[in-house]
Amino acid sequence: MSDKDKFEFFLPPNTLRAKVGGLATLDPTVLAAAEAKLAELQRSYGDWIEADLDKLTSALRQLKDGPESTAGPLAVIEGTAHEIKGQAGTFDYPLLTLIAESLSDMLRGADTIEDRQIELVEAHIDAIGVIIRERIQGDGGTIGGELLSRLRTAARKVSI
Amino acid sequence: MTNNPLEQLHVLVVEDAVHMQTLIKAILHGLGVGEVSLASDGAEGLQILRTRPVDIVFCDIKMDVLDGLEMVRMIRTAKDSPNPHVPIIMLTGRTTMADVVASRNAGATEFLAKPVTAEAIYSRIAYVIEHPRQFVKTKDYCGPDRRRRINEMYFGEERRTGTGAIVGSAHAQGARATDAAKIQDEDMVPEDVAGHP
């Protein structure tokens, strides 16, 4: 048997089972306490994410004001959108995840951008701003549907 | 017998989003985990692993500096890895087939799809403790035996009904549904161990 065909199966020792014992069921009061903590943090998220909105609007302003260097502001917008995308759903802001994902995917790897594409970026950031300021959680109902519809219309006019 | 079985555990959370760090740490403490360490990228995570023993790792896939997949590979294969067998649960905001296969091939133990819930986090912890996986070591891979079918992997949200939460975009949901249907019929034996018992 050549070296590339050699393999070994093994079962590592289960030190965790020895440490914690059986975990058949979770005490319902413990789960309730953890879920209560999650709900508390979900209520705070709207305040936390306002700082992210400030980053987005500030970077957008740089994009619109100065053509000299777009790579920096684009990276800030893409990075902030990536962060929002990864966490907003857990805090019960799934609309933010959708819109931030769209924005992040659109700008990934981009270091230049055309003026008409800046309009689409602005449409995304405006939508994010509405959701954060109005604390639109869940699917957002009629307002959420309207925001997504406007973004799709703006996207159809522009191709990146 | 303690009423808090998780208090002896030290869990490492490797996640670049600050608010997610805060949330997962709060949930873990709420579930009774005794010690929670945080890292913002794979390099920082590896440093913590070298500093003191870690029982379980939760790890995001995409991060700057050293991403989750590379960190997992280094944990499994580096000569100086302090615990190459540590259970590693990948946090993923997008459970596409490409992400699942890449994580599996890096040596991840299980997956947890975002958005996360307290119950899902507890279920993952309980699963890796109650169902330790056989490891396989070859010239190119060290980690949990990859011959387990993907549809037996514990995804959490996608295997439950009536959660009521919007998980990802409609496109992503469609992609996940399609991928799940496809892999039901596939044997996920990787080429390097195909044919071996």
Coordinates of C-alpha atoms in Angstrom, one line a residue:
Chain A
M1 CA 0.0 0.0 0.0
S2 CA 1.5 3.4 -1.0
D3 CA 1.7 6.3 1.4
K4 CA -1.2 8.0 -0.2
D5 CA -3.5 5.0 0.5
K6 CA -2.7 4.7 4.2
F7 CA -5.4 5.7 6.6
E8 CA -6.3 5.3 10.2
F9 CA -9.7 5.2 11.9
F10 CA -9.9 5.9 15.6
L11 CA -12.4 7.1 18.3
P12 CA -10.9 10.0 20.4
P13 CA -11.6 9.6 24.1
N14 CA -14.9 11.2 25.1
T15 CA -13.6 13.4 27.9
L16 CA -16.6 15.7 27.6
R17 CA -19.1 13.0 28.6
A18 CA -16.9 12.3 31.6
K19 CA -16.9 16.0 32.5
V20 CA -20.6 16.9 32.2
G21 CA -22.4 13.5 32.6
G22 CA -25.5 12.8 30.6
L23 CA -27.3 15.6 28.7
A24 CA -30.6 13.9 27.7
T25 CA -32.8 16.9 28.5
L26 CA -32.3 20.5 29.3
D27 CA -33.9 21.9 32.4
P28 CA -36.8 24.1 31.0
T29 CA -36.1 26.9 33.4
V30 CA -32.5 27.1 32.2
L31 CA -33.6 27.2 28.6
A32 CA -36.2 29.9 29.5
A33 CA -33.5 32.0 31.2
A34 CA -31.3 31.7 28.1
E35 CA -34.1 32.7 25.8
A36 CA -35.0 35.6 28.0
K37 CA -31.5 36.8 27.7
L38 CA -31.7 36.5 23.9
A39 CA -34.9 38.5 23.9
E40 CA -33.3 41.2 26.0
L41 CA -30.4 41.5 23.5
Q42 CA -32.8 41.5 20.6
R43 CA -34.5 44.5 22.1
S44 CA -31.1 46.3 22.4
Y45 CA -29.9 45.5 18.9
G46 CA -31.7 48.4 17.3
D47 CA -29.6 50.8 19.5
W48 CA -26.4 48.9 18.8
I49 CA -26.8 48.9 15.0
E50 CA -27.3 52.6 14.8
A51 CA -23.5 52.9 14.9
D52 CA -23.3 50.6 11.9
L53 CA -25.8 52.8 10.1
D54 CA -23.6 55.8 10.8
K55 CA -20.6 54.0 9.3
L56 CA -22.6 53.2 6.2
T57 CA -23.9 56.7 5.7
S58 CA -20.5 58.2 6.3
A59 CA -18.8 56.0 3.8
L60 CA -21.6 56.7 1.3
R61 CA -21.0 60.4 1.7
Q62 CA -17.3 59.9 0.9
L63 CA -18.2 57.9 -2.2
K64 CA -20.5 60.7 -3.4
D65 CA -18.2 63.5 -2.5
G66 CA -14.8 62.4 -3.6
P67 CA -13.9 60.4 -6.7
E68 CA -10.2 60.2 -5.7
S69 CA -10.4 57.0 -3.8
T70 CA -13.4 54.8 -3.7
A71 CA -11.7 51.6 -2.5
G72 CA -11.7 52.7 1.1
P73 CA -15.4 53.7 1.4
L74 CA -16.4 50.6 -0.6
A75 CA -14.5 48.3 1.7
V76 CA -16.2 50.0 4.8
I77 CA -19.7 49.6 3.2
E78 CA -19.0 45.9 2.2
G79 CA -17.5 45.0 5.5
T80 CA -20.3 46.6 7.6
A81 CA -23.0 45.0 5.3
H82 CA -21.2 41.7 5.8
E83 CA -21.4 42.0 9.6
I84 CA -25.0 43.1 9.5
K85 CA -25.9 40.2 7.2
G86 CA -24.3 37.7 9.6
Q87 CA -26.1 38.8 12.8
A88 CA -29.3 40.7 12.1
G89 CA -31.5 37.6 11.6
T90 CA -30.6 36.3 15.0
F91 CA -31.7 39.6 16.5
D92 CA -35.1 39.3 14.7
Y93 CA -34.2 41.7 11.9
P94 CA -34.3 39.3 8.9
L95 CA -35.1 42.1 6.5
L96 CA -31.7 43.6 7.4
T97 CA -30.0 40.3 6.7
L98 CA -31.6 40.2 3.2
I99 CA -30.7 43.8 2.3
A100 CA -27.3 43.7 3.8
E101 CA -26.6 40.4 2.0
S102 CA -27.6 42.0 -1.3
L103 CA -25.4 45.0 -0.6
S104 CA -22.4 42.9 0.5
D105 CA -22.6 40.6 -2.5
M106 CA -22.9 43.5 -4.8
L107 CA -19.7 45.1 -3.6
R108 CA -17.5 42.1 -2.8
G109 CA -14.1 42.7 -4.3
A110 CA -15.1 46.0 -5.9
D111 CA -12.6 48.9 -5.6
T112 CA -14.3 51.2 -8.2
I113 CA -17.9 52.0 -8.8
E114 CA -19.9 54.0 -11.4
D115 CA -22.2 56.9 -10.4
R116 CA -25.4 55.0 -11.3
Q117 CA -24.2 52.1 -9.2
I118 CA -23.7 54.5 -6.3
E119 CA -27.4 55.2 -6.5
L120 CA -28.1 51.5 -6.0
V121 CA -25.8 51.4 -3.0
E122 CA -27.6 54.5 -1.6
A123 CA -31.0 52.7 -2.1
H124 CA -29.7 49.8 0.0
I125 CA -28.4 52.0 2.8
D126 CA -31.6 54.1 2.8
A127 CA -33.6 50.9 3.2
I128 CA -31.4 49.8 6.0
G129 CA -31.8 53.2 7.6
V130 CA -35.6 52.9 7.5
I131 CA -35.6 49.5 9.1
I132 CA -33.3 50.6 11.9
R133 CA -35.0 53.9 12.7
E134 CA -38.4 52.4 12.6
R135 CA -37.3 49.2 14.4
I136 CA -38.9 47.0 11.7
Q137 CA -38.5 43.5 13.0
G138 CA -39.7 40.2 11.5
D139 CA -40.8 40.3 7.9
G140 CA -41.8 43.9 8.2
G141 CA -45.3 43.5 6.9
T142 CA -46.4 46.0 4.3
I143 CA -43.5 48.4 4.9
G144 CA -41.0 45.5 4.5
G145 CA -42.6 44.4 1.3
E146 CA -42.5 47.9 -0.1
L147 CA -38.8 48.4 0.8
L148 CA -37.8 45.2 -0.9
S149 CA -39.9 46.0 -3.9
R150 CA -38.2 49.4 -4.3
L151 CA -34.8 47.8 -4.1
R152 CA -35.6 45.2 -6.8
T153 CA -36.9 48.0 -9.0
A154 CA -33.7 50.0 -8.5
A155 CA -31.5 46.9 -9.1
R156 CA -33.2 46.2 -12.4
K157 CA -32.2 49.6 -13.7
V158 CA -28.6 49.0 -12.8
S159 CA -26.2 46.1 -13.5
I160 CA -22.9 45.8 -11.8
Chain B
M1 CA -25.2 15.7 41.0
T2 CA -25.0 19.3 39.8
N3 CA -28.1 20.9 38.3
N4 CA -25.8 22.7 35.8
P5 CA -24.0 20.0 33.8
L6 CA -22.4 22.6 31.5
E7 CA -20.6 24.6 34.2
Q8 CA -17.4 22.6 33.7
L9 CA -17.1 23.5 30.1
H10 CA -14.9 26.0 28.4
V11 CA -16.3 27.1 25.1
L12 CA -14.5 29.2 22.5
V13 CA -16.5 31.3 20.1
V14 CA -14.6 32.5 17.0
E15 CA -16.8 35.1 15.3
D16 CA -15.9 38.5 13.8
A17 CA -19.3 40.2 14.3
V18 CA -19.1 41.9 17.7
H19 CA -22.9 41.7 18.4
M20 CA -23.0 38.0 17.5
Q21 CA -20.1 37.5 20.0
T22 CA -22.1 39.2 22.7
L23 CA -25.2 37.3 21.9
I24 CA -23.7 33.8 21.7
K25 CA -21.7 34.4 24.9
A26 CA -24.8 35.5 26.7
I27 CA -26.7 32.5 25.5
L28 CA -23.9 30.1 26.5
H29 CA -23.7 31.7 30.0
G30 CA -27.5 31.5 30.2
L31 CA -27.3 27.8 29.5
G32 CA -24.8 27.4 32.3
V33 CA -21.5 27.1 30.4
G34 CA -18.8 27.9 33.0
E35 CA -16.3 29.7 30.8
V36 CA -16.7 31.4 27.4
S37 CA -13.7 32.8 25.4
L38 CA -14.1 35.1 22.4
A39 CA -11.9 35.5 19.3
S40 CA -12.5 37.7 16.3
D41 CA -10.6 35.6 13.8
G42 CA -8.9 32.3 13.3
A43 CA -5.5 33.5 14.4
E44 CA -6.8 34.8 17.7
G45 CA -8.8 31.5 18.1
L46 CA -5.7 29.4 17.6
Q47 CA -3.8 31.5 20.2
I48 CA -6.5 30.9 22.8
L49 CA -6.5 27.2 22.0
R50 CA -2.7 27.2 22.7
T51 CA -3.1 29.1 26.0
R52 CA -5.5 26.8 27.8
P53 CA -7.8 23.8 27.2
V54 CA -11.0 24.3 25.2
D55 CA -13.8 21.8 25.2
I56 CA -15.9 23.0 22.3
V57 CA -15.4 25.5 19.5
F58 CA -18.1 27.5 17.7
C59 CA -16.6 29.0 14.6
D60 CA -17.8 31.4 11.9
I61 CA -16.8 30.4 8.3
K62 CA -15.9 33.7 6.8
M63 CA -13.6 36.0 8.7
D64 CA -10.6 38.2 7.9
V65 CA -7.0 37.4 8.8
L66 CA -7.5 33.7 9.1
D67 CA -11.0 32.4 8.2
G68 CA -12.9 29.6 9.9
L69 CA -12.0 26.9 7.4
E70 CA -8.3 27.5 7.6
M71 CA -8.5 27.6 11.4
V72 CA -10.3 24.3 11.4
R73 CA -7.7 22.7 9.1
M74 CA -4.9 24.0 11.4
I75 CA -6.6 22.6 14.5
R76 CA -6.9 19.2 12.9
T77 CA -3.5 18.9 11.2
A78 CA -0.9 21.3 12.7
K79 CA 1.9 19.4 14.4
D80 CA 1.6 21.8 17.4
S81 CA -2.2 21.7 17.6
P82 CA -3.0 21.4 21.4
N83 CA -6.3 19.5 20.7
P84 CA -6.8 18.2 17.2
H85 CA -10.0 16.3 18.2
V86 CA -11.9 19.2 19.8
P87 CA -15.5 19.3 18.6
I88 CA -15.9 22.2 16.2
I89 CA -19.4 23.6 15.3
M90 CA -19.4 25.8 12.3
L91 CA -21.6 28.9 12.4
T92 CA -23.0 29.6 9.0
G93 CA -25.3 32.3 7.7
R94 CA -25.7 30.5 4.4
T95 CA -26.0 26.7 4.4
T96 CA -25.2 26.1 0.7
M97 CA -23.8 22.8 -0.4
A98 CA -20.5 24.5 -1.1
D99 CA -20.1 25.8 2.5
V100 CA -21.2 22.4 3.9
V101 CA -18.7 20.4 1.8
A102 CA -15.9 22.9 2.4
S103 CA -16.5 22.8 6.2
R104 CA -16.7 19.0 6.2
N105 CA -13.5 18.7 4.2
A106 CA -11.7 21.1 6.6
G107 CA -12.7 18.8 9.5
A108 CA -15.7 20.5 11.1
T109 CA -17.8 18.3 13.5
E110 CA -21.2 19.8 13.1
F111 CA -23.1 22.9 11.8
L112 CA -25.3 25.6 13.3
A113 CA -27.2 27.8 10.8
K114 CA -27.9 31.4 11.7
P115 CA -30.1 32.9 13.0
V116 CA -29.2 31.0 16.2
T117 CA -31.5 30.2 19.1
A118 CA -30.7 29.1 22.6
E119 CA -32.3 25.8 22.0
A120 CA -30.2 25.1 18.9
I121 CA -27.0 26.0 20.6
Y122 CA -27.8 23.7 23.5
S123 CA -28.8 20.9 21.1
R124 CA -25.5 21.2 19.3
I125 CA -23.5 21.0 22.5
A126 CA -25.5 18.0 23.7
Y127 CA -25.1 16.3 20.3
V128 CA -21.3 16.5 20.1
I129 CA -21.1 15.3 23.7
E130 CA -23.6 12.4 23.3
H131 CA -22.5 11.4 19.8
P132 CA -18.7 11.6 19.5
R133 CA -17.6 11.0 16.0
Q134 CA -15.0 8.5 14.7
F135 CA -12.0 10.3 13.3
V136 CA -10.0 9.3 10.2
K137 CA -6.5 10.3 9.4
T138 CA -5.1 10.1 5.9
K139 CA -2.2 11.8 4.2
D140 CA -4.3 14.8 3.3
Y141 CA -7.0 14.9 6.0
C142 CA -7.5 14.5 9.7
G143 CA -11.0 14.9 11.2
P144 CA -14.4 13.4 11.7
D145 CA -15.1 10.5 9.3
R146 CA -16.5 12.2 6.2
R147 CA -18.4 9.2 5.0
R148 CA -21.5 10.2 7.0
R149 CA -24.3 11.3 4.7
I150 CA -24.9 15.0 4.6
N151 CA -28.6 14.5 5.4
E152 CA -27.7 12.9 8.6
M153 CA -25.8 15.9 9.7
Y154 CA -27.5 18.0 12.4
F155 CA -28.5 21.3 10.9
G156 CA -31.1 22.4 13.4
E157 CA -33.4 25.0 11.8
E158 CA -33.7 23.2 8.5
R159 CA -34.8 20.0 10.2
R160 CA -37.4 21.5 12.3
T161 CA -40.9 22.6 11.2
G162 CA -42.9 25.7 12.2
T163 CA -40.1 27.8 13.5
G164 CA -41.8 30.9 12.1
A165 CA -38.5 32.7 11.4
I166 CA -37.5 34.0 8.0
V167 CA -34.1 32.3 7.4
G168 CA -32.1 33.8 4.6
S169 CA -33.4 35.0 1.3
A170 CA -36.0 33.2 -0.7
H171 CA -33.2 32.4 -3.2
A172 CA -31.1 30.9 -0.4
Q173 CA -34.0 28.9 0.9
G174 CA -34.7 27.5 -2.5
A175 CA -31.0 26.7 -2.9
R176 CA -30.9 24.9 0.4
A177 CA -34.1 22.9 -0.4
T178 CA -32.7 21.9 -3.8
D179 CA -29.3 20.9 -2.2
A180 CA -31.0 18.9 0.5
A181 CA -33.2 17.0 -2.1
K182 CA -30.1 16.3 -4.2
I183 CA -27.9 15.0 -1.5
Q184 CA -30.5 12.6 -0.2
D185 CA -29.6 10.3 -3.1
E186 CA -25.8 10.7 -3.0
D187 CA -23.3 8.7 -1.1
M188 CA -20.9 11.4 0.2
V189 CA -17.8 9.1 0.2
P190 CA -14.8 11.3 -0.5
E191 CA -12.4 9.9 -3.1
D192 CA -9.4 9.4 -0.8
V193 CA -11.2 6.8 1.3
A194 CA -13.5 5.3 -1.3
G195 CA -13.3 1.6 -1.3
H196 CA -11.7 1.4 2.2
P197 CA -13.7 -0.3 5.0

